[in-house]
PDB file of C-alpha atoms in Angstrom:
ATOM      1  CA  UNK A   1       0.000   0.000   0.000  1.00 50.00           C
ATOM      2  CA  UNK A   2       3.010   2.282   0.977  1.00 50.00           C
ATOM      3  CA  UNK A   3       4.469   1.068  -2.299  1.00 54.00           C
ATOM      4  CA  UNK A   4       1.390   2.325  -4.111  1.00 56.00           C
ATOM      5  CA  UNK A   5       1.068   5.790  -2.710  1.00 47.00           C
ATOM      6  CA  UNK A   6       4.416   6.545  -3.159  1.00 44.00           C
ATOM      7  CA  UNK A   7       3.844   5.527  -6.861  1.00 55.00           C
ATOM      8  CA  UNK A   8       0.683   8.091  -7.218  1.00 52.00           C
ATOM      9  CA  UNK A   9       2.310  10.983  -5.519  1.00 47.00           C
ATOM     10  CA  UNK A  10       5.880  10.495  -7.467  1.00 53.00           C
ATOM     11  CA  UNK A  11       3.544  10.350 -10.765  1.00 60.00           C
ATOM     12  CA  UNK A  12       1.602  13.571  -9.608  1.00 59.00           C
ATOM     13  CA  UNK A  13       5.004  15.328  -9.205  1.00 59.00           C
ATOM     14  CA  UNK A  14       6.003  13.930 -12.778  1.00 62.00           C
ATOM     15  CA  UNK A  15       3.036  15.363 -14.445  1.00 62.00           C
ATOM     16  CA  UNK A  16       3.272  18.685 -12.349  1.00 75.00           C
ATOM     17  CA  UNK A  17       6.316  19.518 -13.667  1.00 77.00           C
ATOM     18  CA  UNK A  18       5.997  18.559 -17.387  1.00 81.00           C
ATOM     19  CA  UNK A  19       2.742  20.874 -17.045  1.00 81.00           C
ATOM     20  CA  UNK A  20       5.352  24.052 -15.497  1.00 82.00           C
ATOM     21  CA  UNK A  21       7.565  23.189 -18.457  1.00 82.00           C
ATOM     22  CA  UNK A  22       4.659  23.273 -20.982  1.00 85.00           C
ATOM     23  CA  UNK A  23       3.910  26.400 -19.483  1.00 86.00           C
ATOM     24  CA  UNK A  24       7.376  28.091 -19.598  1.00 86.00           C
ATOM     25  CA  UNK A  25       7.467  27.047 -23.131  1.00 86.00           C
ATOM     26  CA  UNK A  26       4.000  28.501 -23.986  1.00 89.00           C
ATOM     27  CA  UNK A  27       5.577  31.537 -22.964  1.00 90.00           C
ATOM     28  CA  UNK A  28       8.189  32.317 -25.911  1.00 89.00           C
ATOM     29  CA  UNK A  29      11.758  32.772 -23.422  1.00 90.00           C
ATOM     30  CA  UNK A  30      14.798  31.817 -25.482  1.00 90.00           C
ATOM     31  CA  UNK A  31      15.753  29.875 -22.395  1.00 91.00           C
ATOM     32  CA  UNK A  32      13.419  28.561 -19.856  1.00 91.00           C
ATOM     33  CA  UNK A  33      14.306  26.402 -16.360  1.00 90.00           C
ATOM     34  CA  UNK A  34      12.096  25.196 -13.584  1.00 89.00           C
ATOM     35  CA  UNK A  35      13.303  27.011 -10.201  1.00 91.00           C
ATOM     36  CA  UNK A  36      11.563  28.286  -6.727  1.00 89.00           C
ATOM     37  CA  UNK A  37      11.469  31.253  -4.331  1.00 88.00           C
ATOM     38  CA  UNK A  38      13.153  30.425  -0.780  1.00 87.00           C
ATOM     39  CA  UNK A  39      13.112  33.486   1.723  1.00 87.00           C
ATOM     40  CA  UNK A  40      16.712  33.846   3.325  1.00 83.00           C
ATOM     41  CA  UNK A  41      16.790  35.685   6.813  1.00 80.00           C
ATOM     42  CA  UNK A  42      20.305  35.524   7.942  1.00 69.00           C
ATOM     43  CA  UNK A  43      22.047  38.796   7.292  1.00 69.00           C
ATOM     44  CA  UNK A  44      24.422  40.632   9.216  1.00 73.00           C
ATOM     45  CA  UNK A  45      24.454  44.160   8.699  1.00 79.00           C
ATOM     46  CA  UNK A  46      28.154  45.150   8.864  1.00 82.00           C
ATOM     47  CA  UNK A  47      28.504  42.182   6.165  1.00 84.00           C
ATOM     48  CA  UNK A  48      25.575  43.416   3.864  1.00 88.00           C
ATOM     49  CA  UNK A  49      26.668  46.905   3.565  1.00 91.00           C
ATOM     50  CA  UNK A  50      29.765  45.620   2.247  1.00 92.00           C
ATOM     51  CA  UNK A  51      28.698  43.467  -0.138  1.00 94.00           C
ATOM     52  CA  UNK A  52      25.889  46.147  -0.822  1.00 95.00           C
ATOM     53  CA  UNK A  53      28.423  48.785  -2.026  1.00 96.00           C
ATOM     54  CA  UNK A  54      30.286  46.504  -3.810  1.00 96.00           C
ATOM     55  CA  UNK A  55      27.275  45.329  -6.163  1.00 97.00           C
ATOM     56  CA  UNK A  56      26.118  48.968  -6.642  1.00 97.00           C
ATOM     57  CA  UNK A  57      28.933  49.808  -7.671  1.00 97.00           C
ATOM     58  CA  UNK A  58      29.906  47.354  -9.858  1.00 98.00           C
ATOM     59  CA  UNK A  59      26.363  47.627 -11.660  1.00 97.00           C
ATOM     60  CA  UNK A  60      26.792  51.220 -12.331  1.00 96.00           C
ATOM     61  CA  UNK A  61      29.676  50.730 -14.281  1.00 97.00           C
ATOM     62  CA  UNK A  62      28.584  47.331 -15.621  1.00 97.00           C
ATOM     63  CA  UNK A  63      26.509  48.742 -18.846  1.00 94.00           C
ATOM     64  CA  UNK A  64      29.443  50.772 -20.036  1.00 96.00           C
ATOM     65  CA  UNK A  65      31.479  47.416 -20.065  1.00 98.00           C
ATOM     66  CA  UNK A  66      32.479  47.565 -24.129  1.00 97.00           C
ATOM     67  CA  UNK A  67      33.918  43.601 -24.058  1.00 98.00           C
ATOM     68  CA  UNK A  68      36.271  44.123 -26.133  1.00 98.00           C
ATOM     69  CA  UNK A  69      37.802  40.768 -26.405  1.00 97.00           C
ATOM     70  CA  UNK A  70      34.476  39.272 -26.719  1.00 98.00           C
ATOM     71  CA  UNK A  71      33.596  41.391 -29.587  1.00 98.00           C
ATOM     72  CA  UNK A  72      36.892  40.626 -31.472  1.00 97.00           C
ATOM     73  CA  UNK A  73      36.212  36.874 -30.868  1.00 96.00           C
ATOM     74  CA  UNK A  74      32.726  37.348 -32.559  1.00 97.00           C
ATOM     75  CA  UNK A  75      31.079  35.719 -29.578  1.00 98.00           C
ATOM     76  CA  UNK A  76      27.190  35.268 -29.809  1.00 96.00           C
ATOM     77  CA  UNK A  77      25.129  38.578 -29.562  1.00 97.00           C
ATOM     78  CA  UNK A  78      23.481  36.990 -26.249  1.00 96.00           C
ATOM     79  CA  UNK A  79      26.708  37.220 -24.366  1.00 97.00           C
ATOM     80  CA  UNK A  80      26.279  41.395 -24.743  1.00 97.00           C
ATOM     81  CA  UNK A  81      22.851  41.164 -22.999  1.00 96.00           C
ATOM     82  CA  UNK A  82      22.341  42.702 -20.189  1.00 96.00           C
ATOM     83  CA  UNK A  83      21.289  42.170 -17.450  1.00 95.00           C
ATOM     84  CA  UNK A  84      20.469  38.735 -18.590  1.00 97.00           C
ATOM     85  CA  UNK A  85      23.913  38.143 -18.747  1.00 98.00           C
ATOM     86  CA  UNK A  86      26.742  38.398 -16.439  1.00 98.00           C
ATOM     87  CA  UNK A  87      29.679  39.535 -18.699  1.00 98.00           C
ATOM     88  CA  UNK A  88      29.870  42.891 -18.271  1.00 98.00           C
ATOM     89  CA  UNK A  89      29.128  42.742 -14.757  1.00 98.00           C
ATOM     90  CA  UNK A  90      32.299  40.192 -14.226  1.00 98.00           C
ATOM     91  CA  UNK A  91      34.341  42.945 -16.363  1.00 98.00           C
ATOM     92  CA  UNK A  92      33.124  45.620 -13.742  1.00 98.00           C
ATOM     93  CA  UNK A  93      34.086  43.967 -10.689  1.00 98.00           C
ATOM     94  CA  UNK A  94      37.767  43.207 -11.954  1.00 98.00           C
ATOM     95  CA  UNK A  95      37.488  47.042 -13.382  1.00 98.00           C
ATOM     96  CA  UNK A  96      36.191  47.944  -9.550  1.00 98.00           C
ATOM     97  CA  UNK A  97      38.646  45.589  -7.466  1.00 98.00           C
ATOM     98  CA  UNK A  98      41.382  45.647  -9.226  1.00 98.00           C
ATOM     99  CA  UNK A  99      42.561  42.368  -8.276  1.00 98.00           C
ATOM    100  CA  UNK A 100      46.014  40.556  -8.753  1.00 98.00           C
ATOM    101  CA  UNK A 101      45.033  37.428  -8.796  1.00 98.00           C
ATOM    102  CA  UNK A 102      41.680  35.662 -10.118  1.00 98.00           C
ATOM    103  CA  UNK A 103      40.357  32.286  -9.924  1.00 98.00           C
ATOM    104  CA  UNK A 104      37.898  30.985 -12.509  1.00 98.00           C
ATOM    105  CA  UNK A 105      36.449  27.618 -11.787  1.00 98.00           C
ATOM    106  CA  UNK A 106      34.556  26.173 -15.159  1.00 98.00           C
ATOM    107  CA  UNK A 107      36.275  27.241 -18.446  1.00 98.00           C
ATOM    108  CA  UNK A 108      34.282  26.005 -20.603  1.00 97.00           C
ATOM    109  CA  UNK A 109      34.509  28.307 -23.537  1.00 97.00           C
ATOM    110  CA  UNK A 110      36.424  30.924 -22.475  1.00 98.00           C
ATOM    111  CA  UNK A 111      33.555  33.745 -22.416  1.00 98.00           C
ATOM    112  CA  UNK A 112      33.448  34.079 -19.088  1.00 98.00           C
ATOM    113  CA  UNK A 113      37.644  33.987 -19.028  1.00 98.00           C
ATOM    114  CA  UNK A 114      37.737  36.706 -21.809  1.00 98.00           C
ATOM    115  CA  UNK A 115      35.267  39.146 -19.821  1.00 98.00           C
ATOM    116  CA  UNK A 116      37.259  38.562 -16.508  1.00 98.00           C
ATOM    117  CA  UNK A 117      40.412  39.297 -18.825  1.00 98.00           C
ATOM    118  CA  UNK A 118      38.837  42.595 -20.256  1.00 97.00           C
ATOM    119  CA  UNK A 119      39.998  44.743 -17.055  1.00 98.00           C
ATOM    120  CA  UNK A 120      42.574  42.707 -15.374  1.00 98.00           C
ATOM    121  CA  UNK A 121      45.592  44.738 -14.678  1.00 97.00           C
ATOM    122  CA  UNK A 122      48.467  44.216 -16.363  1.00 96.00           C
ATOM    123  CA  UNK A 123      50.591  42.396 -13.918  1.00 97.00           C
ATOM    124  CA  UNK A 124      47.534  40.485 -12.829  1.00 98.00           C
ATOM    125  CA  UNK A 125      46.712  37.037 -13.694  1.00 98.00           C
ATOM    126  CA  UNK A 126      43.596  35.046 -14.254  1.00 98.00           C
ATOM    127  CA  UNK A 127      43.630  31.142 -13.643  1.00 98.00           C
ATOM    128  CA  UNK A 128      41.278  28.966 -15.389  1.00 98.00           C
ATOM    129  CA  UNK A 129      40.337  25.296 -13.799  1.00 98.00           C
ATOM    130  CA  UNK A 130      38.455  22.741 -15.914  1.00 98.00           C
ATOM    131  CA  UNK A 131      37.973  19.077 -16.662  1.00 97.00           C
ATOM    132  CA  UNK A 132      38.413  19.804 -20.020  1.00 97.00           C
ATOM    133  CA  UNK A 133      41.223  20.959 -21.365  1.00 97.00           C
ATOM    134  CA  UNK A 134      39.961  24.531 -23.116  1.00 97.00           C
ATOM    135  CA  UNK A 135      41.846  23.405 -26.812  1.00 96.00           C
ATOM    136  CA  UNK A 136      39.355  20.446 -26.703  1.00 97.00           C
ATOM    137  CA  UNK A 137      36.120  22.321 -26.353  1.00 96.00           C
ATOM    138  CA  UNK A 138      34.822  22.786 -29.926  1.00 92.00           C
ATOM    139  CA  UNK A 139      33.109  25.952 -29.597  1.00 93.00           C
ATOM    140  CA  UNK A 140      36.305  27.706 -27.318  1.00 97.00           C
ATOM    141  CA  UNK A 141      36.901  31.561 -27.687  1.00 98.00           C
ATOM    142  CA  UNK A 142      40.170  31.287 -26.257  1.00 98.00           C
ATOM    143  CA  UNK A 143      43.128  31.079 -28.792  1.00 97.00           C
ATOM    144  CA  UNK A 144      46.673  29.805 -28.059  1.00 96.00           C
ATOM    145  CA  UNK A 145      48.230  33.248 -27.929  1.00 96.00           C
ATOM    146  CA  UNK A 146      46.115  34.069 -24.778  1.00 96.00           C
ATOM    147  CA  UNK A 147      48.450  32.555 -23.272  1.00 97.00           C
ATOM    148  CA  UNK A 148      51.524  34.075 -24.174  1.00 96.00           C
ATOM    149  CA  UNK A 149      51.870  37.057 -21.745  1.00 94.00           C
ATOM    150  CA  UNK A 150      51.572  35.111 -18.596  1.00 95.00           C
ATOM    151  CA  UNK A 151      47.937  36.877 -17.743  1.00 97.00           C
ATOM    152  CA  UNK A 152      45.727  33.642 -18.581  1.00 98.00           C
ATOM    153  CA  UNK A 153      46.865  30.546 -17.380  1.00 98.00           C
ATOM    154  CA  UNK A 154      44.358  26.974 -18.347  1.00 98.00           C
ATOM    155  CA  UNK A 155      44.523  23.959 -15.910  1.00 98.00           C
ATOM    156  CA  UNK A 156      42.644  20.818 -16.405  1.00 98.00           C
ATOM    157  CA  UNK A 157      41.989  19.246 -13.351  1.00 98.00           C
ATOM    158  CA  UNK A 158      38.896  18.643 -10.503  1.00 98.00           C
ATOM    159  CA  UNK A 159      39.428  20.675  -7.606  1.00 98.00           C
ATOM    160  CA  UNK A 160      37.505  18.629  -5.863  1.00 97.00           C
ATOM    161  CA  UNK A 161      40.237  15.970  -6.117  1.00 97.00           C
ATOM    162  CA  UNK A 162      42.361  15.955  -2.917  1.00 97.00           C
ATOM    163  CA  UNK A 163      45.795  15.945  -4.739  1.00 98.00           C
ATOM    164  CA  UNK A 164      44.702  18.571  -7.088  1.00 98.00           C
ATOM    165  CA  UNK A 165      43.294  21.197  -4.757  1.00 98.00           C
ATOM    166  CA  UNK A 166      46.520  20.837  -2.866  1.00 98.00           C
ATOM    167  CA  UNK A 167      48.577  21.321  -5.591  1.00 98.00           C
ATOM    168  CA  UNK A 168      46.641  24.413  -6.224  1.00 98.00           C
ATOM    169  CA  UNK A 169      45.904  25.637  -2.626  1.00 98.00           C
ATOM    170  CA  UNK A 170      48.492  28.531  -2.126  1.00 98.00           C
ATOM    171  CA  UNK A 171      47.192  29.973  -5.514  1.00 98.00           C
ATOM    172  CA  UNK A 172      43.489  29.636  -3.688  1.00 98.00           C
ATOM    173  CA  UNK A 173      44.566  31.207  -0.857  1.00 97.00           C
ATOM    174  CA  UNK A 174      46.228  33.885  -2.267  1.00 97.00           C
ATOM    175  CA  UNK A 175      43.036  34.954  -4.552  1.00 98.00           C
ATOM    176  CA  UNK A 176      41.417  38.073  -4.561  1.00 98.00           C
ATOM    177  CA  UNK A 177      38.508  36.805  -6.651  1.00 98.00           C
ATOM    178  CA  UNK A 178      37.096  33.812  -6.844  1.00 98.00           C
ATOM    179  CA  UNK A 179      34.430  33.079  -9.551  1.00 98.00           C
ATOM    180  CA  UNK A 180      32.760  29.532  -9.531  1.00 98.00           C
ATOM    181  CA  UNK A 181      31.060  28.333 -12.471  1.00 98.00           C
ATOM    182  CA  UNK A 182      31.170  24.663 -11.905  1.00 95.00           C
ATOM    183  CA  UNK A 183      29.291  21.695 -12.647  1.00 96.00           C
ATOM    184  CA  UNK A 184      26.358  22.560 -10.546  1.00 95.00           C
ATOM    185  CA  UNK A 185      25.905  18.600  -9.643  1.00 95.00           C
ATOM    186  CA  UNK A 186      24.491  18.949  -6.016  1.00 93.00           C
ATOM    187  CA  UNK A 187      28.727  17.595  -5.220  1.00 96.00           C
ATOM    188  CA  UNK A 188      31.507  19.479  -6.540  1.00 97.00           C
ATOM    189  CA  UNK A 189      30.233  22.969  -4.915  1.00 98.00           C
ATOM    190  CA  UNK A 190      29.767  21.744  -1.261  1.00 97.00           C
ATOM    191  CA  UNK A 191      33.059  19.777  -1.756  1.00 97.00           C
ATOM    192  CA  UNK A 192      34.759  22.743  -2.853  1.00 97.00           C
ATOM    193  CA  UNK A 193      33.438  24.611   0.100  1.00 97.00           C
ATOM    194  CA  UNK A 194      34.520  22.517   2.429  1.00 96.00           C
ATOM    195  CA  UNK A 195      38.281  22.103   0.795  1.00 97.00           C
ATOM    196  CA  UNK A 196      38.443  26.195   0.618  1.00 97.00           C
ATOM    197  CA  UNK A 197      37.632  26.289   4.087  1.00 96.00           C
ATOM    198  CA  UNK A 198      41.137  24.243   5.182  1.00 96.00           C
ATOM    199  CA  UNK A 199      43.144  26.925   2.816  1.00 96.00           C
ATOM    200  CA  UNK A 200      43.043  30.618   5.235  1.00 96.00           C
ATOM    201  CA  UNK A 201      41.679  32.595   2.419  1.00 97.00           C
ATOM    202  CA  UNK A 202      41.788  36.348   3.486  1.00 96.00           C
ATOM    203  CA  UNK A 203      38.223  37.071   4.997  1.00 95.00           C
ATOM    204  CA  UNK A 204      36.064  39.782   2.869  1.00 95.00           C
ATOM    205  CA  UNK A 205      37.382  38.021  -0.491  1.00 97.00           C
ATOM    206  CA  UNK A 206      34.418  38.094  -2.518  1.00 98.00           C
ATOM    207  CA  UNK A 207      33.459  35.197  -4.370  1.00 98.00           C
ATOM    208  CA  UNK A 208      30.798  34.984  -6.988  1.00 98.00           C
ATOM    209  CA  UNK A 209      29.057  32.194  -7.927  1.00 98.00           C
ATOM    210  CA  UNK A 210      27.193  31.291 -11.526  1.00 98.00           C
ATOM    211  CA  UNK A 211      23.518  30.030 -11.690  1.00 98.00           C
ATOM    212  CA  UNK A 212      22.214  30.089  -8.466  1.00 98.00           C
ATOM    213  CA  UNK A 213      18.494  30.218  -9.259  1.00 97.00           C
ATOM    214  CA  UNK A 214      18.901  26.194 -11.076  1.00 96.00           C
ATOM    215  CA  UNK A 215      17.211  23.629  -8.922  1.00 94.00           C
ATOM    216  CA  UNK A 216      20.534  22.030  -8.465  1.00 94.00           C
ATOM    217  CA  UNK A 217      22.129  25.079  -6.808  1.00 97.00           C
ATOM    218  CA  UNK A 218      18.874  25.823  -4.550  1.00 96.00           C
ATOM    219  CA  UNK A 219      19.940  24.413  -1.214  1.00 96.00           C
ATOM    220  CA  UNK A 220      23.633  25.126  -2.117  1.00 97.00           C
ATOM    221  CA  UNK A 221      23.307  28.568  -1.980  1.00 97.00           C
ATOM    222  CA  UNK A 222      20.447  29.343   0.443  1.00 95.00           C
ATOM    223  CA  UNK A 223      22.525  26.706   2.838  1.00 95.00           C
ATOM    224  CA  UNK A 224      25.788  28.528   2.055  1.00 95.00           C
ATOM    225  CA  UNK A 225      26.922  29.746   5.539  1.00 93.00           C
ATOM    226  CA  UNK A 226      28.676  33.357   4.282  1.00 94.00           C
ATOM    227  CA  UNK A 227      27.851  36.970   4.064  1.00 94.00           C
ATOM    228  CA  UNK A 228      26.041  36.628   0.519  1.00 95.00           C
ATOM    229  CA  UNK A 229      23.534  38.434  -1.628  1.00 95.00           C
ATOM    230  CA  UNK A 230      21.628  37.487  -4.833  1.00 96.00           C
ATOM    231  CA  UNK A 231      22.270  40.175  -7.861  1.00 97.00           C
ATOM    232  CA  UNK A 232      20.689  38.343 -10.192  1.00 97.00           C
ATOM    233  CA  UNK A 233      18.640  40.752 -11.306  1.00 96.00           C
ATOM    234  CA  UNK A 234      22.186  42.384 -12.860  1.00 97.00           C
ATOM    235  CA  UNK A 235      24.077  39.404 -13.326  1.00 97.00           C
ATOM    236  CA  UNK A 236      22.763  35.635 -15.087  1.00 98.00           C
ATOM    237  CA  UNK A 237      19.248  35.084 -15.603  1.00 97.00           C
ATOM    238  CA  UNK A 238      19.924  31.476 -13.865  1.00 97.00           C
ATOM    239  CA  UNK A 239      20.942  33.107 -11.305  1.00 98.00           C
ATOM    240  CA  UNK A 240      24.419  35.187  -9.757  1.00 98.00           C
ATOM    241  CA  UNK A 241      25.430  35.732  -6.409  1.00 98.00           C
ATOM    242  CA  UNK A 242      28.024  37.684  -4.523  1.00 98.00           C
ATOM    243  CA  UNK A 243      29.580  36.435  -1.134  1.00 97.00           C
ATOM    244  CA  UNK A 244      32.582  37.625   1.075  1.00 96.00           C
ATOM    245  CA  UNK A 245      34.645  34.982   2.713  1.00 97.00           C
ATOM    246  CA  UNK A 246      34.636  34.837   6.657  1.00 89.00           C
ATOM    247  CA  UNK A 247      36.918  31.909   7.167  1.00 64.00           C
ATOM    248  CA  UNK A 248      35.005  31.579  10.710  1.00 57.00           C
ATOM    249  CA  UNK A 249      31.625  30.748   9.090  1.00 49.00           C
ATOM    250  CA  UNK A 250      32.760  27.778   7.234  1.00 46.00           C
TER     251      UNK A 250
END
C-alpha cells in the first residue's frame, strides 16, 4: 500500500512539472528552467553593507562594459545582454577591485575567461580550472596566444580531487577573486566549500558564484553559511550571487 502511494504521488510530481515546463514554453523565453522562491533571513548588517556597495557599484559601471575581447572573438550577440547576462558585470568587478590574482572555476569556452580578462591589470593574472582541457572544447573563444603574456593561465583538473586542490591551494589562498562556475551537480560545490575552508583565504574576499536560481544550486546557496547576496537581477538570468569569505563561518 506504501508502495502504491508513493507511486501516485511520485507520478503527480512527474506530471506537475511537465505541465510548469509546458507552461514556460507557452511563454516564448529563449531559455526557460524550472526554479523556486526560498526566503533567506540571515544577514548581518556590517557584512551586507559591504557586499551592498560593492554590487552597486559594480552595476553602475557594468553597462558601459564595451567587451572588447568578446567582440573581437565574434562571440554570440546573447553574451552582450544585459542584465540577462553576467559579462559585463564580471568585467566591472575586476574594473572595480582591481585584483592581482583571479580564480575561474569552469572554463568552458572561455567567455566568461575573456570578460574577466577585459579589465585585469596588467601584472595580474587570471587562472582557469576545468575538466576539459579549453583546446578540446569545440566551440572555445580562447586562442593559443592568450596565453603568451603570462595573464591567462588553463589547468585541467577537478578541484575537488584531494591531490589537485593541494597542488593548487596557495594559488586559492592567495586569490582576490574567486568566480565559480562549476558543474552545478548537487557535489563538486559543497566539496569545494569545504576544501576552501582548510586553505586561510583572506576574509572579505568576494566570491561569486554562476547560476544560483537552477534547482541544483537551490539548497547550495540558500545553505551557504557566508555573508552573501543574490544580484541576479544584474548578473545571469539562472541566477548570480556575490559572497565575502569569513573563514570563521565555514
Amino acid at each position: 500500500m506504501a508502495r502504491s502511494l508513493l507511486r501516485r504521488i511520485a507520478s503527480a510530481v512527474e506530471l506537475d512539472l511537465r505541465w510548469t515546463s509546458a507552461r514556460l514554453d507557452s511563454m516564448g523565453a529563449p531559455e526557460s528552467y524550472i526554479s523556486a522562491i526560498m526566503r533567506d533571513d540571515h544577514h548581518d548588517e556590517p557584512s551586507l553593507r559591504a557586499l551592498l556597495s560593492l554590487a552597486g557599484t559594480a552595476v553602475e559601471r557594468a553597462l558601459d562594459q564595451p567587451l572588447r575581447l568578446l567582440r573581437e572573438r565574434g562571440a554570440a550577440d546573447s553574451v552582450f545582454v544585459w542584465p540577462g547576462q553576467h559579462y559585463r558585470l564580471l568585467a566591472s568587478i575586476v574594473e572595480l577591485l582591481k585584483p592581482q590574482t583571479v580564480v575561474e572555476i569552469g572554463t568552458f569556452d572561455g567567455a566568461s575567461a575573456l570578460a574577466l580578462l577585459e579589465n585585469l591589470p596588467v601584472t595580474g593574472r587570471l587562472v582557469t580550472f576545468d575538466v576539459v582541457p579549453w583546446s578540446q572544447v569545440g566551440q572555445t573563444l580562447l586562442r593559443a596566444q592568450d596565453l603568451d603574456d603570462g595573464r591567462l593561465t588553463p589547468i585541467t583538473g577537478d578541484l575537488c580531487r584531494l591531490e589537485v586542490f593541494e597542488a593548487h591551494a596557495e594559488l586559492l589562498r592567495t586569490a582576490d577573486l574567486i568566480f565559480l562556475d562549476g558543474p552545478k551537480d548537487g557535489e563538486f560545490e559543497p566539496c569545494l566549500m569545504s576544501r576552501l575552508g582548510t586553505v586561510g583565504i583572506r576574509p572579505g574576499t568576494p566570491l561569486l558564484f554562476d547560476d544560483i536560481r537552477l534547482w541544483n544550486m537551490l539548497e547550495f546557496w540558500h545553505t551557504l553559511d557566508l555573508p552573501k547576496l543574490d544580484v541576479t537581477g544584474f548578473g545571469h538570468f539562472t541566477g548570480t550571487g556575490l559572497a565575502l569569505w569569513e573563514e570563521e563561518r565555514i
